[in-house]
Coordinates of C-alpha atoms in Angstrom, one line a residue:
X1 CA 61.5 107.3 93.7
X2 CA 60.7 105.6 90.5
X3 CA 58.1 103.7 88.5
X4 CA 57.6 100.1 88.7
X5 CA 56.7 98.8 85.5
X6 CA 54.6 95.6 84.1
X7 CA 54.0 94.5 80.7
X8 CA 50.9 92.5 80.4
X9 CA 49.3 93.0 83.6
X10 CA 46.7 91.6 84.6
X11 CA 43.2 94.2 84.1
X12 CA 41.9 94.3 86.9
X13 CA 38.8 96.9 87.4
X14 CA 41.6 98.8 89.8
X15 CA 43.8 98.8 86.6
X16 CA 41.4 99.9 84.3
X17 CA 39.9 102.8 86.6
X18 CA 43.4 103.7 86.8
X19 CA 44.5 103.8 83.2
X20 CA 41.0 105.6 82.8
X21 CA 41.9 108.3 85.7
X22 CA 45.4 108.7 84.2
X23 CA 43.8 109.1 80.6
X24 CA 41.7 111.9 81.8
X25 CA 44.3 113.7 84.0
X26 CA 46.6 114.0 81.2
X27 CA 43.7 115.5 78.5
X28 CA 42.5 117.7 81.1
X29 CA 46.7 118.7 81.4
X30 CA 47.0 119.4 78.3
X31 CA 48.0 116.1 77.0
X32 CA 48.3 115.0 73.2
X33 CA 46.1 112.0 73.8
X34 CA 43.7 111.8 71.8
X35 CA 41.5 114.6 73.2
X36 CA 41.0 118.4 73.7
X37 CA 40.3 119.3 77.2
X38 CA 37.8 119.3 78.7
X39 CA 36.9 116.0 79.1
X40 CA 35.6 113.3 81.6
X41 CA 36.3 109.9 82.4
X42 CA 32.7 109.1 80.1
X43 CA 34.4 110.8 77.3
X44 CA 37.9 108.9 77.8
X45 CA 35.9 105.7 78.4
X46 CA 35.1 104.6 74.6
X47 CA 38.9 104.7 73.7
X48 CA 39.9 102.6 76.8
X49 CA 37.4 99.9 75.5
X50 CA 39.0 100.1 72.3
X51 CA 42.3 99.2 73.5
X52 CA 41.3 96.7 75.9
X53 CA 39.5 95.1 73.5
X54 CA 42.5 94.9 71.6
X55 CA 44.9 93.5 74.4
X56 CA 41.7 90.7 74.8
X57 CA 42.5 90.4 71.4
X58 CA 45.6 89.8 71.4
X59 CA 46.6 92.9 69.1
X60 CA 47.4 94.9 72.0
X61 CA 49.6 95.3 74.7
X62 CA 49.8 97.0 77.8
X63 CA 53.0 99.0 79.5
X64 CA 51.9 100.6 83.0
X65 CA 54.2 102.6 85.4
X66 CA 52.5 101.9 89.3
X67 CA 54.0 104.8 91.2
X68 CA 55.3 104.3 95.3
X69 CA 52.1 104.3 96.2
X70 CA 50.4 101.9 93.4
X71 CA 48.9 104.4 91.6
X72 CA 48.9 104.1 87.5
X73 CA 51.1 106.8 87.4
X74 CA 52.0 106.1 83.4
X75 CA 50.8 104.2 80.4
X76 CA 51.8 103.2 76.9
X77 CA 49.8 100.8 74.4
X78 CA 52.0 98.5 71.8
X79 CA 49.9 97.9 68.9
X80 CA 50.9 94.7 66.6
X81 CA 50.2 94.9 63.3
X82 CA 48.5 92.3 61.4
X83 CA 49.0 93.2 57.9
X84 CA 51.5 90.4 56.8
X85 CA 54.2 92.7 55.3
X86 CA 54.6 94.8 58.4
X87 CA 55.0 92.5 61.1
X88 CA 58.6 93.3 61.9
X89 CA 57.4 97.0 63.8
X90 CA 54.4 98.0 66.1
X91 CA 52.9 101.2 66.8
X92 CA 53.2 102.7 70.0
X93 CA 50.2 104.4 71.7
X94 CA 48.6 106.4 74.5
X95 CA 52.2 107.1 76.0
X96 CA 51.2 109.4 79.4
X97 CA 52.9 110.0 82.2
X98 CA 50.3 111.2 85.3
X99 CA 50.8 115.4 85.3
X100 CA 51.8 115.3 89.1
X101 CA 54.6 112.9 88.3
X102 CA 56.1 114.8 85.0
X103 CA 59.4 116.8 85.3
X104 CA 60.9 113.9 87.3
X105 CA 62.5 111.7 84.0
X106 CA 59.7 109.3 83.9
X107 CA 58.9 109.6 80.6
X108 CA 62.0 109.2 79.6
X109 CA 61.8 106.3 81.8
X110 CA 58.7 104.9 80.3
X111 CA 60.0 105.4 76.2
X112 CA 62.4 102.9 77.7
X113 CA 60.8 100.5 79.5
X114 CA 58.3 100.5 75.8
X115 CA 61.8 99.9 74.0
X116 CA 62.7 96.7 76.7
X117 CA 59.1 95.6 76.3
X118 CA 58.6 95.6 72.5
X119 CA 62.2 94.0 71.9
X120 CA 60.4 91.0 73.6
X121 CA 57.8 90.4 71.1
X122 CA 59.0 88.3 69.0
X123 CA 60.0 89.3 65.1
X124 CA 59.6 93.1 66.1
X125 CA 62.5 95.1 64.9
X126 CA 61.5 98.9 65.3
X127 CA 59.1 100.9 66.8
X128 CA 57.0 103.7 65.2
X129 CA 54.6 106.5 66.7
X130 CA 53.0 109.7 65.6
X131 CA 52.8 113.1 68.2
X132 CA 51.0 115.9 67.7
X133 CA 53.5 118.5 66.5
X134 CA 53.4 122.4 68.1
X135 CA 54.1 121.3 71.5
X136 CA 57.9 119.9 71.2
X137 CA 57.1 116.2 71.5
X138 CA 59.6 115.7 68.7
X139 CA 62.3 116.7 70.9
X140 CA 61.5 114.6 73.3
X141 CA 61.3 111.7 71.4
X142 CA 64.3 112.3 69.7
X143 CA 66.2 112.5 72.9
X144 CA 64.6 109.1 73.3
X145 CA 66.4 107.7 69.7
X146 CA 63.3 108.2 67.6
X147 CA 63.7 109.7 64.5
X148 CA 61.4 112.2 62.6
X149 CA 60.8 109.9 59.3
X150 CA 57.5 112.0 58.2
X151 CA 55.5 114.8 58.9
X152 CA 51.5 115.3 57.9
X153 CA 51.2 119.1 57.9
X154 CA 47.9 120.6 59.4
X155 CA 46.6 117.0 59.7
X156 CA 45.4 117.4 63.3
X157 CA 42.6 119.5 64.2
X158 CA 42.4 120.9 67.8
X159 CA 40.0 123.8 67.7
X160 CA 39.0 126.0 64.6
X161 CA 42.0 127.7 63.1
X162 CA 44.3 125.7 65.6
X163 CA 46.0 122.5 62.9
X164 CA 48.8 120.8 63.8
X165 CA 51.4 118.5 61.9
X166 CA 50.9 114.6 62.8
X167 CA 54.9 113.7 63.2
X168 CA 55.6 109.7 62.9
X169 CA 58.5 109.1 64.8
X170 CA 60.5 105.9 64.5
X171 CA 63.0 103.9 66.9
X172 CA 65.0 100.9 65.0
X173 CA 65.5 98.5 68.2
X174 CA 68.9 96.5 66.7

């Protein structure tokens, strides 16, 4: 089976509990989301706002993988930028793929559905995104068609004694 994706979808509280279920699975996995496990769904919460606020916005943009049985089974955030000399590339954010699905290409899945969905925005040439280096996101990516154009050594803090680089990865889309 494979993921059914939507760009734009409506949010709906199912959606958003979803996206918010999926966001704490993947930190409690392990996940280079934006937290350290462990965390619960109140944790997660205040960064979910954040985005949908952004998406109410217009600033944002949603990507979400429904698995075969409807579940939010993956997620990724385009971020526009407003500053008027960068317009031409968006960040890419919150990319998960739900821990019981991973190991099954849909990540690799979801990288391209984000590449299909941001090559409709219109003006964007490229997309750009940072991972948390040490766990071999880089090589992921780069099987993807990003390419590694910086590195921030020891930039991300994930315990005491336990840095890691903050990678900004880059995919020209012509």
């Amino acid at each position: 089976m494979s993921l059914t994706f939507t760009f734009d979808p409506a949010v709906t509280p199912d959606l958003r509990d979803g996206v918010l279920d999926l966001w704490t699975d993947v930190s409690n996995a392990g996940g280079s989301v934006g937290f350290v496990p462990p965390v619960t769904r109140e944790d997660v919460r205040p960064e979910l706002l954040k985005h949908l606020t952004g998406m109410a916005e217009g600033r944002t943009r949603l990507l979400v993988g429904h698995d075969e049985e409807g579940r939010v089974a993956a997620t990724a955030f385009l971020a526009l930028n407003t500053h008027r000399l960068m317009r031409h590339w968006l960040w890419l954010y919150t990319v998960m793929v739900h821990p019981r699905h991973q190991g099954r290409g849909y990540g690799r899945d979801l990288m391209t559905a984000a590449a299909e969905a941001a090559r409709t925005c219109e003006g964007i040439e490229a997309i750009r995104l940072t991972c948390r280096g040490g766990l071999g996101l880089e090589r992921f990516y780069e099987s993807c068609g990003y390419k590694e154009v910086g590195r921030v050594p020891g930039a991300i803090r994930v315990a005491p004694g336990d840095d890691r680089d903050d990678v900004f990865m880059l995919l020209p889309l012509a």
